[in-house]
Short mmCIF file of C-alpha atoms and ligand atoms in Angstrom, two decimals:
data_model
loop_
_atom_site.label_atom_id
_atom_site.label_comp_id
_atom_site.label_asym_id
_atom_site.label_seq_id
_atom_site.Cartn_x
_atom_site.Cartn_y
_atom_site.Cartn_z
CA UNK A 168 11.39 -3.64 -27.61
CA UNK A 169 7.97 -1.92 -27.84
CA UNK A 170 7.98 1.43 -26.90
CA UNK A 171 3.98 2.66 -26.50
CA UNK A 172 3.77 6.15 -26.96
CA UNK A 173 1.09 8.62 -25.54
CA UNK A 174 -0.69 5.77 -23.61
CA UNK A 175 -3.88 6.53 -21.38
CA UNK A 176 -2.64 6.34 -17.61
CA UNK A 177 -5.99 6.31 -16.57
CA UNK A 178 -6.71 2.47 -16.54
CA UNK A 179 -3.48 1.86 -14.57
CA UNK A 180 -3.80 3.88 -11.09
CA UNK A 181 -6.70 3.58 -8.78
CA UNK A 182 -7.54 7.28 -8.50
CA UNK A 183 -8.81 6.79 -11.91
CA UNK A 184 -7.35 10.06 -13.39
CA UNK A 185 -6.77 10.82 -16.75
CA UNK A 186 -3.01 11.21 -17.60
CA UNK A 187 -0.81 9.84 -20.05
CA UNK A 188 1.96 8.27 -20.09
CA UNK A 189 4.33 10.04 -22.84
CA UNK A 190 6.12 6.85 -23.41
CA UNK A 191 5.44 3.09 -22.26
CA UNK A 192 7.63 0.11 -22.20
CA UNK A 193 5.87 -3.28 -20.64
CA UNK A 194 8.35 -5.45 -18.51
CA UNK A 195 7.56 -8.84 -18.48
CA UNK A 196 10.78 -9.97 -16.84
CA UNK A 197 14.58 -8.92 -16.82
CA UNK A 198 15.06 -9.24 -19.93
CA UNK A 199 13.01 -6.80 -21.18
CA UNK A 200 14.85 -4.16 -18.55
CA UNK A 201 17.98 -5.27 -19.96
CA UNK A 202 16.69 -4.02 -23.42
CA UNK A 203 15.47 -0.96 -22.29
CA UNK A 204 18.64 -0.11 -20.43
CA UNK A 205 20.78 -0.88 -23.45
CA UNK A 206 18.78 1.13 -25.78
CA UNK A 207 20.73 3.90 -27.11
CA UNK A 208 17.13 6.72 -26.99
CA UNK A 209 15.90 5.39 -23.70
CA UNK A 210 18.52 3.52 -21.94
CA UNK A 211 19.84 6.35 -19.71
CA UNK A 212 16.73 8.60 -19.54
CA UNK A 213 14.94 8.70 -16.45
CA UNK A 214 12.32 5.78 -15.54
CA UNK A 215 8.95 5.87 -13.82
CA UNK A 216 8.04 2.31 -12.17
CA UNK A 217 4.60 1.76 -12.29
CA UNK A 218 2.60 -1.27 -10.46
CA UNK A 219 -1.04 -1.35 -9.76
CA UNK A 220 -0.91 2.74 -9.54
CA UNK A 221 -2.76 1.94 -6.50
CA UNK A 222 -0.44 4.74 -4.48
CA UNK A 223 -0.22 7.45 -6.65
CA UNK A 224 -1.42 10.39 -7.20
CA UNK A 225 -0.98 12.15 -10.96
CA UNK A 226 -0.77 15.47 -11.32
CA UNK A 227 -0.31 15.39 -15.22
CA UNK A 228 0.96 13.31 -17.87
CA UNK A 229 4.01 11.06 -16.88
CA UNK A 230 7.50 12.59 -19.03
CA UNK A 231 10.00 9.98 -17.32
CA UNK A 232 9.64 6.74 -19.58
CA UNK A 233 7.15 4.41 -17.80
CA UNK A 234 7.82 0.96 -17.20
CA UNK A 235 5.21 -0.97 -16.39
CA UNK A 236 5.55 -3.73 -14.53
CA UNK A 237 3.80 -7.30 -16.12
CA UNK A 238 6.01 -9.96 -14.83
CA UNK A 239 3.54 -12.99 -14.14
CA UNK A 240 3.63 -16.29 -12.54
CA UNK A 241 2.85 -17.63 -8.75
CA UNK A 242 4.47 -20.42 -7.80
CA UNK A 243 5.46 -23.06 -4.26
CA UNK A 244 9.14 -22.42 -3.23
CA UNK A 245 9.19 -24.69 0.28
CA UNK A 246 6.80 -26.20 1.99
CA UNK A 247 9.24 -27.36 4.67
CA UNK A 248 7.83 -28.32 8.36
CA UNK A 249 7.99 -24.82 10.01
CA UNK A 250 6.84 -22.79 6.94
CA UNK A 251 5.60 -22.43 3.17
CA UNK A 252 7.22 -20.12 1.13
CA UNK A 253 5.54 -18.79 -2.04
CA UNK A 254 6.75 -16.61 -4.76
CA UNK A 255 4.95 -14.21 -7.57
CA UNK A 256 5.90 -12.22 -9.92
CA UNK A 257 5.55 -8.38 -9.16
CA UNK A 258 2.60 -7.74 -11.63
CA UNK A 259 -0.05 -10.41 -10.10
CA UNK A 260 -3.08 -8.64 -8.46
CA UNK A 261 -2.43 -8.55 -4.66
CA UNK A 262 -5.77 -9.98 -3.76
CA UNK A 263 -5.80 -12.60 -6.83
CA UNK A 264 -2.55 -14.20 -5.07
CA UNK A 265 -3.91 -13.91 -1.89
CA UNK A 266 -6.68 -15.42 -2.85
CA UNK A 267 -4.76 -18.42 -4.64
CA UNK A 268 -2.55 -18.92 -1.30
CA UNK A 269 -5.71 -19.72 0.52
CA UNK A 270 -7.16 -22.30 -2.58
CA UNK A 271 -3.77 -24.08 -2.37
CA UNK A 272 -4.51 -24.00 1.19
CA UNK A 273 -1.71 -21.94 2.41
CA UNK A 274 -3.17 -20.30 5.64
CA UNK A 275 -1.46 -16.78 6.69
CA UNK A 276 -2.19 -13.79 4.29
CA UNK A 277 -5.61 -13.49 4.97
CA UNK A 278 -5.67 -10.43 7.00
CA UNK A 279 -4.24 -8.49 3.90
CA UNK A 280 -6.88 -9.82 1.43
CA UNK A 281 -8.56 -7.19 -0.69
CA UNK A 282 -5.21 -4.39 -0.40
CA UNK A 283 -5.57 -2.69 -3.91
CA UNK A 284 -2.27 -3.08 -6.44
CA UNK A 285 0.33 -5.53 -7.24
CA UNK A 286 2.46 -8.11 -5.60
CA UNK A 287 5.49 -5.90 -6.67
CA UNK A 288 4.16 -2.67 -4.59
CA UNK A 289 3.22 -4.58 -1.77
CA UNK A 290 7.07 -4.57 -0.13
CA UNK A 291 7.23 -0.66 -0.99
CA UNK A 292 4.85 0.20 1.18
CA UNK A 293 4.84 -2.43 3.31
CA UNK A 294 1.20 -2.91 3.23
CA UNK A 295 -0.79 -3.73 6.30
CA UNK A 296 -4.16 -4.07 7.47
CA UNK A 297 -6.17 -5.60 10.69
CA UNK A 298 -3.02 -6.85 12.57
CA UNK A 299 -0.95 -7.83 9.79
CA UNK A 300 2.07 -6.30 7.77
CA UNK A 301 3.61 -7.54 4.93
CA UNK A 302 7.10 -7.59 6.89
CA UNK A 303 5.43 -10.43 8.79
CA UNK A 304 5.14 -12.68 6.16
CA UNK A 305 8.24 -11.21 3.61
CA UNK A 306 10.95 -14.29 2.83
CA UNK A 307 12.93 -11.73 -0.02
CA UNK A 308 12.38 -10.07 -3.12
CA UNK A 309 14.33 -9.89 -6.45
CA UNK A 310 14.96 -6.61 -8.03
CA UNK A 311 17.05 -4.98 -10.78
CA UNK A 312 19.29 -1.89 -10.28
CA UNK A 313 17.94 0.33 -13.14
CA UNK A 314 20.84 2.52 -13.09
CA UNK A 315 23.63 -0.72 -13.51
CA UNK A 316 20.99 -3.33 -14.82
CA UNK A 317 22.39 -5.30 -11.84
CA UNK A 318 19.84 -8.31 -10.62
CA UNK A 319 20.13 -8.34 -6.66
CA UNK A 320 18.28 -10.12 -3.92
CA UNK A 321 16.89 -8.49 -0.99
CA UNK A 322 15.79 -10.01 2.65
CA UNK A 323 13.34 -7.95 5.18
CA UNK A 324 16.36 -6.51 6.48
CA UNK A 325 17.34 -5.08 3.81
CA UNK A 326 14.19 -4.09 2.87
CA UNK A 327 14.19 -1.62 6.03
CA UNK A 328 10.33 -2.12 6.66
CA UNK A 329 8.80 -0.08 8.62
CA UNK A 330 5.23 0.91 9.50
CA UNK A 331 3.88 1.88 5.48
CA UNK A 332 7.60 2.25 4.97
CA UNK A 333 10.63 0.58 3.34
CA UNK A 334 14.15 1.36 1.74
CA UNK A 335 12.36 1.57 -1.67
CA UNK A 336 10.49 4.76 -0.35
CA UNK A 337 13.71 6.56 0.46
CA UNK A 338 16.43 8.55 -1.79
CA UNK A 339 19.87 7.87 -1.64
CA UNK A 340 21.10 10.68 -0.93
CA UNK A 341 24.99 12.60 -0.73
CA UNK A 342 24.99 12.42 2.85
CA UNK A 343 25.06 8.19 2.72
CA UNK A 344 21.41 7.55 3.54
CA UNK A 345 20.66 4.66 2.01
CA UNK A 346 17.76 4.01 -0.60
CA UNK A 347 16.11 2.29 -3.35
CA UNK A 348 13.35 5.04 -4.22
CA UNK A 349 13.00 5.66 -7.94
CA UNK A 350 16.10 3.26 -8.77
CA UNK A 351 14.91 -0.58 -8.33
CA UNK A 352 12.13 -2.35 -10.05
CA UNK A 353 10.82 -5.42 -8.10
CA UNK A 354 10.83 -8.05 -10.03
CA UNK A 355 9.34 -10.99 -7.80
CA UNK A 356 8.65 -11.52 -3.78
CA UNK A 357 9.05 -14.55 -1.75
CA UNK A 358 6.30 -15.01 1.31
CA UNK A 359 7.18 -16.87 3.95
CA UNK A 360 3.91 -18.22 6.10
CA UNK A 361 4.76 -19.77 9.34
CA UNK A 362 3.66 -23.18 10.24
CA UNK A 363 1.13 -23.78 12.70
CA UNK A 364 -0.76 -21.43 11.60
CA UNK A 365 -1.87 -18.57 14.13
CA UNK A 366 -4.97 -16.49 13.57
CA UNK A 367 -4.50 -13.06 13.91
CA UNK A 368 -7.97 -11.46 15.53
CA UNK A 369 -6.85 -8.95 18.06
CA UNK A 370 -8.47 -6.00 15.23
CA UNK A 371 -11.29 -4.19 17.16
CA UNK A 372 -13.57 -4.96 13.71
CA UNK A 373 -12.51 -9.25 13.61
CA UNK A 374 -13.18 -9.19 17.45
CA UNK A 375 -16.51 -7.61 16.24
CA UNK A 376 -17.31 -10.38 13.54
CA UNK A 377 -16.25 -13.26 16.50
CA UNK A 378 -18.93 -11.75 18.37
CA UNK A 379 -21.71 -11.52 15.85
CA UNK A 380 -21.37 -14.61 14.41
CA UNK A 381 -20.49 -16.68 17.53
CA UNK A 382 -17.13 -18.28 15.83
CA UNK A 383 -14.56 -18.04 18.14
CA UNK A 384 -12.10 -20.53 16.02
CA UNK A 385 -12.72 -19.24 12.41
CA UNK A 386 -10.30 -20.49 10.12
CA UNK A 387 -8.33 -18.80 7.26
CA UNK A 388 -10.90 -18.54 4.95
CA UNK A 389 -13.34 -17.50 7.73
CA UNK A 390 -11.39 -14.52 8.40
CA UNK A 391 -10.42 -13.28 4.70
CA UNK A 392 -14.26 -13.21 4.48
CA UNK A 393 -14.44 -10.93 7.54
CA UNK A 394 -11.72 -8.91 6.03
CA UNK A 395 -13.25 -8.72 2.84
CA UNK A 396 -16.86 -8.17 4.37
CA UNK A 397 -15.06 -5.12 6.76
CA UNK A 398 -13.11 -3.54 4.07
CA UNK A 399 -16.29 -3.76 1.73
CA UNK A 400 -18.20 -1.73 4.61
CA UNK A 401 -16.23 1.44 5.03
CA UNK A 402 -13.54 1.30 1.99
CA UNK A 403 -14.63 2.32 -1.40
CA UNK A 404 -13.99 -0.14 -4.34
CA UNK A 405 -11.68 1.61 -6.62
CA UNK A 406 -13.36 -0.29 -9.51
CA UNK A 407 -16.30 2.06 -8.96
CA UNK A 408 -14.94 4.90 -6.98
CA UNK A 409 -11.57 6.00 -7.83
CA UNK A 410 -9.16 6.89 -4.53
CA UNK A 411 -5.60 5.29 -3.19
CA UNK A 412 -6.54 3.81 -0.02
CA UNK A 413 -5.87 5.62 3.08
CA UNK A 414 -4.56 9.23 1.94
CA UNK A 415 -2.56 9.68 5.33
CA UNK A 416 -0.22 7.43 7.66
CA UNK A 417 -1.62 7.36 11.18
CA UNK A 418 0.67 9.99 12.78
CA UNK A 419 2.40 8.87 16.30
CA UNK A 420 2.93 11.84 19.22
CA UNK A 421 4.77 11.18 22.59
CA UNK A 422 3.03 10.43 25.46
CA UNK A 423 3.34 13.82 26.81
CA UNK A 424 1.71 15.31 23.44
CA UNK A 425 -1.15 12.45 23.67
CA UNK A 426 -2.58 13.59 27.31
CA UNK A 427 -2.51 17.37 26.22
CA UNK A 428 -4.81 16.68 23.18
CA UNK A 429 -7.04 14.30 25.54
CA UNK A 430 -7.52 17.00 28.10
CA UNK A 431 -8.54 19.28 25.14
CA UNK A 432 -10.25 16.19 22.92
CA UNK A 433 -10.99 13.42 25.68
CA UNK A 434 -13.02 10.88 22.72
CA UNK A 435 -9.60 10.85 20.23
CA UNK A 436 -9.30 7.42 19.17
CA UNK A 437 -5.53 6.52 20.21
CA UNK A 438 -3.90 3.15 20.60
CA UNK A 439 -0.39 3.03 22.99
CA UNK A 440 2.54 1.41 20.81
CA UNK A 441 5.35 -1.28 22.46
CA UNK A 442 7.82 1.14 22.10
CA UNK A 443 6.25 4.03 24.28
CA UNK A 444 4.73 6.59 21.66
CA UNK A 445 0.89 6.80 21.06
CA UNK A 446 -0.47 6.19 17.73
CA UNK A 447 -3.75 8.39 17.00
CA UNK A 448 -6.26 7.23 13.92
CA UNK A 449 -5.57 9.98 11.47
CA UNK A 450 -9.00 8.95 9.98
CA UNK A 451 -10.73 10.04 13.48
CA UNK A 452 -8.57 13.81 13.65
CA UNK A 453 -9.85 14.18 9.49
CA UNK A 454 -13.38 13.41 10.77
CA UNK A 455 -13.21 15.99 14.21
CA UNK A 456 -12.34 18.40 11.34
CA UNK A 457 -15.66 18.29 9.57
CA UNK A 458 -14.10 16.49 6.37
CA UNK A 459 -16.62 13.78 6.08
CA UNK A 460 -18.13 14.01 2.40
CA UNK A 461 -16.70 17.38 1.80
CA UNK A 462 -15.30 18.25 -1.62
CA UNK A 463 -12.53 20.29 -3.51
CA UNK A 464 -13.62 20.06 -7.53
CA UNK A 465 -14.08 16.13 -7.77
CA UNK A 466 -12.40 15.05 -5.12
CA UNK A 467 -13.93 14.23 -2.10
CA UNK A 468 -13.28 12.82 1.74
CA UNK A 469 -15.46 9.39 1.88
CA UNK A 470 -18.17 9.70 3.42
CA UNK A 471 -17.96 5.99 5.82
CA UNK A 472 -14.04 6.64 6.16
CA UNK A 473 -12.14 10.43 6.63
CA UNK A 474 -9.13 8.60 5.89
CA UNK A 475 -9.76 8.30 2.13
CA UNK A 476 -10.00 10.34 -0.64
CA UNK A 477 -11.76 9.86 -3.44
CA UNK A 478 -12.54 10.58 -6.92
CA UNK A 479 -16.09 11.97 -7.39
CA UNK A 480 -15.66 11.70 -11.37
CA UNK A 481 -13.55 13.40 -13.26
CA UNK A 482 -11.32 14.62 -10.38
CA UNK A 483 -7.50 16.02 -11.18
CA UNK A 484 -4.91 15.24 -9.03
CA UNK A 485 -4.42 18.95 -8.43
CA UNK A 486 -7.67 18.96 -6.99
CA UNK A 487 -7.10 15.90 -4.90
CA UNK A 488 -3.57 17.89 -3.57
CA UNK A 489 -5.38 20.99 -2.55
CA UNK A 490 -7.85 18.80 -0.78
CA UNK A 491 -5.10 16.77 0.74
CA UNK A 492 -3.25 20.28 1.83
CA UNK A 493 -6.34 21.65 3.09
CA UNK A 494 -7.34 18.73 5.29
CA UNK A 495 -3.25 18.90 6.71
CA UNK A 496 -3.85 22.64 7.61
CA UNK A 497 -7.06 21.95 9.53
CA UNK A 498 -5.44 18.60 11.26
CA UNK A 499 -2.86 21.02 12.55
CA UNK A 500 -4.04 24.04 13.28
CA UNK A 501 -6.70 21.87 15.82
CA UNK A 502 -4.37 19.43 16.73
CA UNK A 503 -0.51 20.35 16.39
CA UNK A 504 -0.24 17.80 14.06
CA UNK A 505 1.29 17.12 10.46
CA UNK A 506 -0.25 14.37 8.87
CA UNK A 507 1.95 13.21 5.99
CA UNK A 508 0.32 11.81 3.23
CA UNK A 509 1.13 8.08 2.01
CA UNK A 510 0.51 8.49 -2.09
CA UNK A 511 3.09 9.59 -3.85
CA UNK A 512 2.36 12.81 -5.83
CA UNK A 513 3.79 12.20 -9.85
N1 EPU B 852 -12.32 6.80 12.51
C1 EPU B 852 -13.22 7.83 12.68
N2 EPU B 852 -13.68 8.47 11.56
C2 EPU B 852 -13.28 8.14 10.32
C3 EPU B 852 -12.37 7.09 10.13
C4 EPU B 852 -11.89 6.42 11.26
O1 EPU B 852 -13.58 8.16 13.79
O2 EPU B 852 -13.75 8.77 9.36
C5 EPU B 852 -11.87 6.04 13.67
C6 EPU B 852 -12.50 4.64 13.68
O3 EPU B 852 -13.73 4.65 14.31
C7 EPU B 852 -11.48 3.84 14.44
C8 EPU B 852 -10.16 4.49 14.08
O4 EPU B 852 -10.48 5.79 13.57
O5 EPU B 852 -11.67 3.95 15.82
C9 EPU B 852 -9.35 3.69 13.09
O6 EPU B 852 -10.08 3.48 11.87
P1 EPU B 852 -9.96 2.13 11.03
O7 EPU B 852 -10.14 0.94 11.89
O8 EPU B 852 -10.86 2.29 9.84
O9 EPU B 852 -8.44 2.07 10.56
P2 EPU B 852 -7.43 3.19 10.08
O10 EPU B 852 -6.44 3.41 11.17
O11 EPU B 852 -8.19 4.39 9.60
C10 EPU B 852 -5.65 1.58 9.10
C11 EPU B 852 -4.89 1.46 7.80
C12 EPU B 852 -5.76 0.82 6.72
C13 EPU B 852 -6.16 -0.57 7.21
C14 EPU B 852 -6.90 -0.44 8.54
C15 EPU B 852 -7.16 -1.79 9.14
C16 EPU B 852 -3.29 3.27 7.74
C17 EPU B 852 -2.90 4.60 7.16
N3 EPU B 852 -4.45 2.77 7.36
O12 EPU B 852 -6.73 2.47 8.85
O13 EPU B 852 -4.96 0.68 5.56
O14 EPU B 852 -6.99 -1.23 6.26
O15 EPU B 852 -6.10 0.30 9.50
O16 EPU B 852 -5.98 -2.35 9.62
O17 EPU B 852 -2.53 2.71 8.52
C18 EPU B 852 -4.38 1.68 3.50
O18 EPU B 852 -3.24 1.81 3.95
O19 EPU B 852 -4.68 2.07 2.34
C19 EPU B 852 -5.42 1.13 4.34
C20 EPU B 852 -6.69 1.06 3.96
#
C-alpha cells in the first residue's frame, strides 16, 4: 500500500483551492480498501472519501486520511428489450461516460451531460439537471462499509434519493436515523436507461433551443449538444474558473409562504411541485439581492448565474464561507428564507 503524504489537494476539487491532503491512499478497487483497513497505522483512523472534489469546499488541509477514489472501467451489463444497463467504476469522469453511453449509442443520459465530478459522486448527490435526476436512470451501486470492510449492494431505494439528496449525505445517528455519510465508499454504479427511448424537453432553456433551431424531434445527441451549449452559456468551466456548481439547493416554501412573497416580489421565478409546495430558483432570490459579480477576497457570485460561486484566483475556502453566509443573511432577511448550501464544507 502507498501511502502519499502531504499531497497538493488543489488539482482534485473544482474550487481549485490550495490544500493538502496530510496523507493519500489511491483506491483502485476493493482490494486496496481492504489493505488500508487492515493496516495496523491507518486502518482504524478516520477516512476522507474523495471523488471529483467537485462538491466541496476546503477550508484547510485535509487531517482524516484521504482516499481517493480511482476505480476505472465502463462496461454493458443488459441490453435486454425494455432497457440497457451500464456500469462504471466510481472514478470515471461523469461527462466522459456520458459521453461514451451516447457513442455506444445508448440514448438516455443526455440531459446530465457536462455535471462536473465522478461517476462515484453522482448517486451522493443525486445529480440533476434540465428535467433529469440521476434516480431516474440509477439500476444499483456497489459500495464498501469502511468501518467493517463489508462489500454491499445498494438499489435506488436504498439509496433514499431525493432532490440533491441521498442516504450517503446523512449521519447515522443514536436516535436510528439511518445513513451512509462519511462511512461508504462507492465503488461502482449500475444505470439503467429505459427502452424506447423518451426525450426529455419540458426545460424552459431545451424548449428554447426547439424553437431556435426549428427541431422539434432532436435526438440524443441533439440534445446533449443543447445541454452542453446551455450549460456552456451561463455555468463557468471549472477548468478555467474554479467553483462547485450551484452553491445552494433551490429552497421549497408552502403555498401560503409563496403568495406572501409574490404580493411583496410579484416577478420571483417559482415553479409549483406535484406534491403541493412551491419551489423558488434560489439563483433568482441571490440575484434580487444584488449578488451578481460581487466579491468577498477571491471569491465571487458569477456574474451570468447568482447561483454559483466562484473562485476569482487564489480564493480560500474561508473566503468562499463568509461569502456563502453573507449571501444566506441577505436571502433571509428579504425573503424569510434559509437557503442551505449543497457543498460540503471540509
Ligand atoms: N435566475 C436569475 N438570476 C440568476 C440565476 C437564475 O434570475 O442569477 C433565474 C433564471 O432566470 C431562471 C431560474 O432562476 O428563471 C432558474 O435558473 P436556471 O434555469 O439556471 O436553473 P437553477 O434552478 O438555477 C438548477 C440546478 C442546476 C441545473 C439547472 C438546470 C439546483 C441547485 N441547480 O439550477 O444544477 O443545471 O437547474 O436543470 O438545483 C448544480 O447542481 O450544480 C447545477 C448546476
Amino acid at each position: 500500500m502507498i501511502v502519499e503524504q502531504n499531497v497538493p489537494l488543489q488539482p482534485h476539487n473544482s474550487f481549485g483551492i490550495v490544500a493538502k491532503a496530510r496523507a493519500l491512499v489511491r483506491v483502485r478497487g476493493e482490494a486496496d480498501i481492504q489493505q488500508v483497513l487492515r493496516d495496523r497505522e491507518y486502518g482504524t483512523v478516520p477516512k476522507f472519501v474523495l471523488g471529483g472534489g467537485s462538491n466541496i469546499v476546503l477550508t484547510g488541509d485535509v487531517k482524516p486520511l484521504v482516499l481517493k477514489v480511482e476505480v476505472m472501467g465502463r462496461r454493458l451489463v443488459d441490453d435486454g428489450p425494455k432497457a440497457v444497463v451500464l456500469e462504471a467504476g466510481a472514478g470515471e469522469n461523469w461527462h466522459e461516460f456520458v459521453t461514451w453511453t451516447l457513442e455506444q449509442g445508448h440514448a438516455g443520459l443526455e440531459n446530465l451531460a457536462l455535471i462536473p465530478g465522478t461517476v462515484g459522486a453522482s448517486p451522493v448527490q443525486n445529480v440533476g439537471a434540465y428535467g433529469v435526476e440521476l434516480q431516474d436512470r440509477f439500476e444499483s451501486l456497489d459500495a464498501i462499509d469502511l468501518v467493517t470492510g463489508k462489500s454491499f449492494t445498494l438499489d435506488a431505494a436504498q439509496c433514499a434519493f431525493g432532490y440533491r439528496d441521498s442516504v450517503f449525505k446523512h449521519v447515522a445517528s443514536k436516535d436510528g436515523d439511518f445513513g451512509l455519510g462519511g462511512r461508504a465508499l462507492i465503488v461502482r454504479v449500475r444505470f439503467r436507461l429505459p427502452k424506447p427511448w423518451k426525450p426529455v424537453l419540458g426545460y424552459v432553456d431545451l424548449q428554447r433551443k426547439i424553437q431556435e433551431t426549428g427541431i422539434r424531434e432532436p435526438d440524443a445527441r441533439q440534445i446533449y449538444d443543447w445541454v452542453c451549449a446551455v450549460r456552456g452559456a451561463k455555468l463557468p468551466d471549472p477548468r478555467i474558473i474554479g467553483n462547485a456548481g450551484s452553491f445552494f439547493k433551490n429552497p421549497t416554501v408552502t403555498p401560503e409562504q409563496c403568495q406572501d412573497i409574490i404580493a411583496r416580489e410579484p416577478n420571483i421565478v417559482h415553479y409549483p411541485l406535484p406534491d403541493g409546495t412551491v419551489k423558488l430558483a434560489a439563483g433568482w432570490l441571490i440575484d434580487a439581492c444584488g449578488w451578481k459579480g460581487k466579491s468577498v477576497g477571491n471569491a465571487g457570485v458569477y456574474e451570468k448565474q447568482a447561483l454559483v460561486l466562484v473562485n476569482r484566483g487564489g480564493a480560500t475556502g474561508g473566503e468562499v464561507v463568509t461569502l456563502a453566509r453573507a449571501i444566506q443573511t441577505s436571502v433571509y432577511e428579504r425573503f424569510g428564507i434559509r437557503l442551505e448550501p449543497e457543498p460540503v464544507v471540509v
